[in-house]
Coordinates of C-alpha atoms and ligand atoms in Angstrom, one line a residue:
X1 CA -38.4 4.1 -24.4
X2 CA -35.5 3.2 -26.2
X3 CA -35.2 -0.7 -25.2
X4 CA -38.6 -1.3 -25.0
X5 CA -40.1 -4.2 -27.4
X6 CA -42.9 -2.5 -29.2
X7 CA -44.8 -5.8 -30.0
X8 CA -44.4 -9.1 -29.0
X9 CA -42.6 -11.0 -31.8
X10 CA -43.1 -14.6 -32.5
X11 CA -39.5 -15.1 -32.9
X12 CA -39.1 -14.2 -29.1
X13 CA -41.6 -16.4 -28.2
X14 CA -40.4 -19.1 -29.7
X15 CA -36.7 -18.5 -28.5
X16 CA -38.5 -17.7 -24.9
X17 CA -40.1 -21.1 -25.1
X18 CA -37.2 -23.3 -27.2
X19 CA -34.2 -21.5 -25.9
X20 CA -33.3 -20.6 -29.5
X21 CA -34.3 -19.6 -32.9
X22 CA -37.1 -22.4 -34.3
X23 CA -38.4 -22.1 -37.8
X24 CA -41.8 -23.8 -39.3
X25 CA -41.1 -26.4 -42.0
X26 CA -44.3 -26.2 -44.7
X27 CA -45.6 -29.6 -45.3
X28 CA -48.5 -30.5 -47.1
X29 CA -50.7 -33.1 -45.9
X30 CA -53.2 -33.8 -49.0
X31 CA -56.3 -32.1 -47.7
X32 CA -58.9 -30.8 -49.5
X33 CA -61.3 -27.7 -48.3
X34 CA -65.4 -27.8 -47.7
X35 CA -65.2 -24.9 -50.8
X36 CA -63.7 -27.3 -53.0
X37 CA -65.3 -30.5 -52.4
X38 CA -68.9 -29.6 -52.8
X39 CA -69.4 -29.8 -49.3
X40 CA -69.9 -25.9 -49.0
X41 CA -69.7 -25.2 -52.8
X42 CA -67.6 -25.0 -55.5
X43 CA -66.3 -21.9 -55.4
X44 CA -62.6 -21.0 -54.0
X45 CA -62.3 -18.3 -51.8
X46 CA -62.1 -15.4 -53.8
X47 CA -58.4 -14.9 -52.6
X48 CA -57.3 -18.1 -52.7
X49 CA -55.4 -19.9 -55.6
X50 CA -55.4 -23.6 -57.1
X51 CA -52.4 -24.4 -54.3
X52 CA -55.3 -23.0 -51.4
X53 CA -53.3 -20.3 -49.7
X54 CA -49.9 -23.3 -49.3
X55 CA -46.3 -22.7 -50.2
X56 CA -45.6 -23.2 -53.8
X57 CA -42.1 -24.7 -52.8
X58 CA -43.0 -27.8 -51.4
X59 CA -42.3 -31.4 -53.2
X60 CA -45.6 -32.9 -53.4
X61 CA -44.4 -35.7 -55.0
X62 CA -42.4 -36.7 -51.4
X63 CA -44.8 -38.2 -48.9
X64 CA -44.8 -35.9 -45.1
X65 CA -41.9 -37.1 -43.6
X66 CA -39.5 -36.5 -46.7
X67 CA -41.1 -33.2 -47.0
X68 CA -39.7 -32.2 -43.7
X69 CA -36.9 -34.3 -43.8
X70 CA -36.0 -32.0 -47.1
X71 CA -36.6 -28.5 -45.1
X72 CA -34.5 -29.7 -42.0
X73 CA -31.8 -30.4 -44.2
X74 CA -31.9 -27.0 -46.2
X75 CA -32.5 -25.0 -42.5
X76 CA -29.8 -26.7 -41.0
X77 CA -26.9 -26.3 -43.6
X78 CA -27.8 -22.8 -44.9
X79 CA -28.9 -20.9 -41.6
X80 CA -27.4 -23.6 -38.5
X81 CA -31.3 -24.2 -37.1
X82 CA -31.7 -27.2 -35.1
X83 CA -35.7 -27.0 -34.0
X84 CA -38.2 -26.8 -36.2
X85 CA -42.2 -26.8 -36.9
X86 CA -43.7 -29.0 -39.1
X87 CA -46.7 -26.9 -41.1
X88 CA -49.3 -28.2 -42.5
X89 CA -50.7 -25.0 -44.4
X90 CA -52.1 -25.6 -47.7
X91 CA -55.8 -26.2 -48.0
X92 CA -58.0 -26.9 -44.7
X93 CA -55.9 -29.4 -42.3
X94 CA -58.7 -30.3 -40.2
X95 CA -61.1 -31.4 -42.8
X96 CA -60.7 -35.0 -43.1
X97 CA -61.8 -38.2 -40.9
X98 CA -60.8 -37.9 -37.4
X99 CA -57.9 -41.3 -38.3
X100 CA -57.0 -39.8 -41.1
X101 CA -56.3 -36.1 -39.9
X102 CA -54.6 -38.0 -37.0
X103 CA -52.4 -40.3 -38.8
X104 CA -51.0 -37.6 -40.9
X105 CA -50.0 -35.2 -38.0
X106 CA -48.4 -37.8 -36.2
X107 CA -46.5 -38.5 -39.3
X108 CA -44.3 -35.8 -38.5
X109 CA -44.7 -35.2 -34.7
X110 CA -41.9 -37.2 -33.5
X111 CA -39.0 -36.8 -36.7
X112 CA -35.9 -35.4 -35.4
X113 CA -35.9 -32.0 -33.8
X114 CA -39.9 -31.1 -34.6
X115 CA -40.5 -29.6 -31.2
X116 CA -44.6 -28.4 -32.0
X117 CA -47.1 -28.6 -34.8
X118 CA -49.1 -25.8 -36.5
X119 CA -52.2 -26.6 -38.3
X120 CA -53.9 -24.2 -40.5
X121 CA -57.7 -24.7 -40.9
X122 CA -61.1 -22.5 -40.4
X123 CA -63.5 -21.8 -37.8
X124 CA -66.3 -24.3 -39.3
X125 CA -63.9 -27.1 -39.6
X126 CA -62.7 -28.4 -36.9
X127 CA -65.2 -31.8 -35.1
X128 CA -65.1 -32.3 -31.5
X129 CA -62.9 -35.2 -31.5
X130 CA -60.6 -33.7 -33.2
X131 CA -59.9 -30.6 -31.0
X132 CA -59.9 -32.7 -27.7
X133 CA -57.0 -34.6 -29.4
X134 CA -54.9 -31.2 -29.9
X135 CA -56.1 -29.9 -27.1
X136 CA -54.3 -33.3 -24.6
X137 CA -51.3 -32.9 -27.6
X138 CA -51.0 -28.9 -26.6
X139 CA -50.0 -30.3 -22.9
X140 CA -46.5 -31.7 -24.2
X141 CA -46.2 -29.8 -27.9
X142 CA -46.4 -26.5 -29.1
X143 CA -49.7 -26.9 -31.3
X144 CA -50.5 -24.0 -33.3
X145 CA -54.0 -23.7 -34.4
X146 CA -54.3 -21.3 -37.5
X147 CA -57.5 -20.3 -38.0
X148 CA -58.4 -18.2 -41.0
X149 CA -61.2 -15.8 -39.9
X150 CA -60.0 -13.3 -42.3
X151 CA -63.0 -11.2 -41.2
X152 CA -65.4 -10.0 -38.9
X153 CA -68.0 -8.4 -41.5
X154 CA -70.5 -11.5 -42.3
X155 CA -70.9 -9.3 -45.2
X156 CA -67.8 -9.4 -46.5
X157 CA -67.2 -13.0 -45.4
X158 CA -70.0 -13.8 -48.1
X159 CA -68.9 -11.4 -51.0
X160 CA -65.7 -13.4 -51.0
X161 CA -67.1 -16.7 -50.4
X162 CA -65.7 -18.0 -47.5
X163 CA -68.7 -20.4 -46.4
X164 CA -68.4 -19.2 -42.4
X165 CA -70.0 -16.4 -40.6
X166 CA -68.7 -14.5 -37.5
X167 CA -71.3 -16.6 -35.0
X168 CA -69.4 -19.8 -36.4
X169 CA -66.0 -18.3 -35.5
X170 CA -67.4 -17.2 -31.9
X171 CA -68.7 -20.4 -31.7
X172 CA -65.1 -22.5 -32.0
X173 CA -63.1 -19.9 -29.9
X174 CA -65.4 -20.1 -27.0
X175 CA -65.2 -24.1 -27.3
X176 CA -61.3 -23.7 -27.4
X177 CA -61.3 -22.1 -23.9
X178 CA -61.4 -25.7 -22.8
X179 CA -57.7 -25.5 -24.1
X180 CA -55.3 -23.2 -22.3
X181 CA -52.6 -24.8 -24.0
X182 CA -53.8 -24.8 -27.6
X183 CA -51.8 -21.4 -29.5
X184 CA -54.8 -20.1 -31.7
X185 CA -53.9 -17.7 -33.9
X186 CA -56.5 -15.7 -35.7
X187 CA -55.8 -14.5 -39.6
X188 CA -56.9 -11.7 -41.0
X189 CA -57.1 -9.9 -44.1
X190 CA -56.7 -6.2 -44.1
X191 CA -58.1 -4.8 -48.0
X192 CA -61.0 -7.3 -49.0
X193 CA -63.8 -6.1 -50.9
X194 CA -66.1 -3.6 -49.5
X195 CA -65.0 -4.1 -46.0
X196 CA -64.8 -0.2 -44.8
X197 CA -61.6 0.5 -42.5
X198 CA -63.9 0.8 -39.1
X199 CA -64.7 -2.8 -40.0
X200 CA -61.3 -3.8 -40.0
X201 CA -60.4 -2.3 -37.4
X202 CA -63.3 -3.5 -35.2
X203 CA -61.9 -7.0 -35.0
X204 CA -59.5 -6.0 -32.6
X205 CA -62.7 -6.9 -30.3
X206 CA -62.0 -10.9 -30.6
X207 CA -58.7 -10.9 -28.9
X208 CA -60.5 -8.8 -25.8
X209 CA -62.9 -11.3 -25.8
X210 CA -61.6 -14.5 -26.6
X211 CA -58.9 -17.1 -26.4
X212 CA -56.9 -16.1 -28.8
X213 CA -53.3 -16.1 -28.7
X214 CA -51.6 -14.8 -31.5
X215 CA -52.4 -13.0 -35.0
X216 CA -51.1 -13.0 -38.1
X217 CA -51.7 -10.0 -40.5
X218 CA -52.3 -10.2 -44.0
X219 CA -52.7 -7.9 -46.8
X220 CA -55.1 -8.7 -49.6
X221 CA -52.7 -10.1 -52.2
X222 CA -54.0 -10.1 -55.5
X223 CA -53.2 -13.2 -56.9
X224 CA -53.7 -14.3 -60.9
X225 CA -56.6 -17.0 -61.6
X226 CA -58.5 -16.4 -58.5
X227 CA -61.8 -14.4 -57.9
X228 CA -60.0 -11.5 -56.6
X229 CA -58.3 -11.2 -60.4
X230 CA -61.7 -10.7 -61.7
X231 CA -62.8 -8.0 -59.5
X232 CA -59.5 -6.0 -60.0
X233 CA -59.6 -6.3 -63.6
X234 CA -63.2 -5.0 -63.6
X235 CA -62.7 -2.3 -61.6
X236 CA -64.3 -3.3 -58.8
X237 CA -61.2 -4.2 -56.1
X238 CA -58.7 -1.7 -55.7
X239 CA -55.4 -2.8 -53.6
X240 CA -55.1 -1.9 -50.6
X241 CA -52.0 0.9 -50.4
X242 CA -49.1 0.7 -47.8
X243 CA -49.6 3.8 -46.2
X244 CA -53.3 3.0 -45.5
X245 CA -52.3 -0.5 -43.9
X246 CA -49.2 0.9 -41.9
X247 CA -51.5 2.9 -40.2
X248 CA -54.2 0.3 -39.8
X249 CA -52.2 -2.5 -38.5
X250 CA -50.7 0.4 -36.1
X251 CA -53.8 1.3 -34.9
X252 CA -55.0 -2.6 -34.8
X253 CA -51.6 -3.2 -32.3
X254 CA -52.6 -0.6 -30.0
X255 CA -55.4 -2.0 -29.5
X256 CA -54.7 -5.6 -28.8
X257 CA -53.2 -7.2 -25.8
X258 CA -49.5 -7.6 -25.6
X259 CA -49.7 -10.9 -24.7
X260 CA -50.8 -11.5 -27.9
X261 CA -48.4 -13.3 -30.4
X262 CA -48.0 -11.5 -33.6
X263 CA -46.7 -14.2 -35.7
X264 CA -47.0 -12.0 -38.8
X265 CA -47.3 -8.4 -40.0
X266 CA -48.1 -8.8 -43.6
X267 CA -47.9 -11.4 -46.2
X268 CA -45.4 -12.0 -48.8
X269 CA -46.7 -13.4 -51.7
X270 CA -45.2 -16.5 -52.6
X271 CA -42.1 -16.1 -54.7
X272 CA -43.6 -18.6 -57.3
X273 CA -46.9 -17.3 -56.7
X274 CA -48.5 -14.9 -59.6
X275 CA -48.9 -11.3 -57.7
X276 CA -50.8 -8.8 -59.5
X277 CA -51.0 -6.1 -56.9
X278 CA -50.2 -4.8 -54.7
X279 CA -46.8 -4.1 -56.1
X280 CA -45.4 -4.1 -52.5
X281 CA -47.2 -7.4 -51.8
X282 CA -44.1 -9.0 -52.7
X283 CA -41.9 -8.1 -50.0
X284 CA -41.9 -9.1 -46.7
X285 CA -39.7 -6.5 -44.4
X286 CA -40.9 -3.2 -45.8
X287 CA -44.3 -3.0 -44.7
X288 CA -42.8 -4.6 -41.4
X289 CA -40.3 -2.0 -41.2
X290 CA -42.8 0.3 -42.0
X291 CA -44.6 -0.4 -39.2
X292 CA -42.1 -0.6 -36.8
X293 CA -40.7 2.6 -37.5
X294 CA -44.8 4.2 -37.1
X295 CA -44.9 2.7 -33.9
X296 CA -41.5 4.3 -32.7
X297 CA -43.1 7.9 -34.5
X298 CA -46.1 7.7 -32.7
X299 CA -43.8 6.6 -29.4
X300 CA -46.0 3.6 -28.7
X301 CA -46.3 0.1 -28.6
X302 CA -48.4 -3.0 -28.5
X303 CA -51.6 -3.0 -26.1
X304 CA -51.0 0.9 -25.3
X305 CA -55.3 1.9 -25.8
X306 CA -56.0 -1.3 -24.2
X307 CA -57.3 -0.4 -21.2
X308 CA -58.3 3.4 -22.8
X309 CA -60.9 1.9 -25.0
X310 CA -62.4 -1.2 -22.9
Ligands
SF4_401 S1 -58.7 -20.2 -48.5 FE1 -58.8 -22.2 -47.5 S2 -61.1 -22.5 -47.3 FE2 -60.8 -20.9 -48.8 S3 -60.8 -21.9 -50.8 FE3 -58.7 -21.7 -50.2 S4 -58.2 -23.6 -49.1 FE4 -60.4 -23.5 -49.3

């Protein structure tokens, strides 16, 4: 078992697709969010800080195109790549007028050597209109739908405020089915507040049963000024430990189809960003490593209970 590939990388799919090594260029398109605006509330996700879950890096001060235009540049001279992904990650990228959500992806659609789009937004967010649009795009561009479903405990989706419910994520994937072309790729977070591990773990049951295309895993990064803070420094919220979400995201792997993209098997916290805990939160290779190296322990790979536990 020595050559086999344990999980399906996103890095091979893009160099499958591209021919060679693509990166995503973080943009940030002005949106707002529904927990922000009033429309679903005030209140932030608990997890989510003042930049809404976007790169710290970026120049807002440039308009889209110069934003890109900056990170092709920097990719180019420092690491030689010549394709790229415009992002659009901060906030919710969908929520906006149908002209105006349009006008600021094609902004960046057609600069120099962007060869697909990725969009991140939620489940309740996304009109009609709107996903027909990305759905004829996803015929002659990569479009990458990010779509934060972060859970799928309605209980726990309503501790830390996230203003969806599991029926409203059902809801979009099975209207994305329309799409064959359209990558969705489902985040989760692995550590949020009561959510037990069997919980967790249980939402390996959407990518059986839905169109979904790729995941990316997060640990619950404890970030300063957010909701989250409060509940640590209280007592409430305990990070989540490596060992505990090795294991989990293991387990989660084995269960999942190897089709199945994983774009992501933890999250870094932002190098500008203000990480309280877990300590480990702030690198990106050892929990990866980590988990590589349980998946060659246990001698298994992506998709392996698949068919044991349908
Ligand atoms: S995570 Fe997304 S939906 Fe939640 S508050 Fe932040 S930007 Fe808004």
């Amino acid at each position: 078992m020595k050559n086999l590939k344990r999980y399906n990388k996103f890095s091979d799919f893009l160099k499958q697709r591209f021919g060679e090594k693509v990166y995503r260029i973080t943009v940030d398109g002005g949106f707002t969010c529904p927990n922000r605006d009033g429309k679903k509330g005030k209140t932030p996700c608990l997890y989510c800080d003042e930049r809404g879950s976007g790169a710290r890096h970026i120049d807002i001060t440039l308009d889209l195109q110069n934003q890109y235009l900056k990170g092709r540049k920097i990719l180019k001279e420092k690491l030689k790549i010549n394709k790229f992904i415009p992002y659009f990650q901060s906030f919710t990228n969908t929520y906006a007028d149908f002209q105006t959500c349009v006008k600021r992806y094609e902004a960046v659609l057609n600069l120099p050597d962007a060869v697909g789009i990725a969009i991140g937004t939620r489940p309740d967010c996304v009109e009609d209109k709107l996903l027909d649009y990305l759905g004829d795009l996803s015929r002659e561009k990569l479009v990458i739908l990010d779509l934060g479903i972060q859970s799928t405990t309605d209980r726990v989706l309503e501790i830390i405020k996230r203003g969806h419910t599991v029926k409203d994520t059902i809801k979009f994937l099975k209207k994305a089915e329309k799409y064959p072309d359209l990558h969705i790729v489902a985040h989760l977070i692995f550590g949020l507040p009561t959510e037990t591990r069997k919980e967790m773990l249980n939402s390996h049951k959407l990518f059986l049963d839905y169109k979904l295309d790729g995941v990316k895993f997060h640990q619950l990064n404890i970030l300063k000024n957010t909701g989250m803070e409060k509940l640590y420094l209280s007592g409430e919220l305990k990070p989540i430990e490596l060992d505990f979400y090795v294991n989990l995201v293991t387990d989660f792997l084995e269960r999942i189809p190897f089709r199945i993209v994983i774009h992501r098997l933890s999250a870094r916290a932002d190098n500008h960003s203000t990480l309280i805990a877990p300590e480990w939160g702030k690198f990106h290779h050892k929990p990866s490593t980590l988990i590589e190296k349980e998946l060659i322990k246990r001698d298994s790979y992506q998709g392996k209970l698949v068919d044991k536990i349908k």
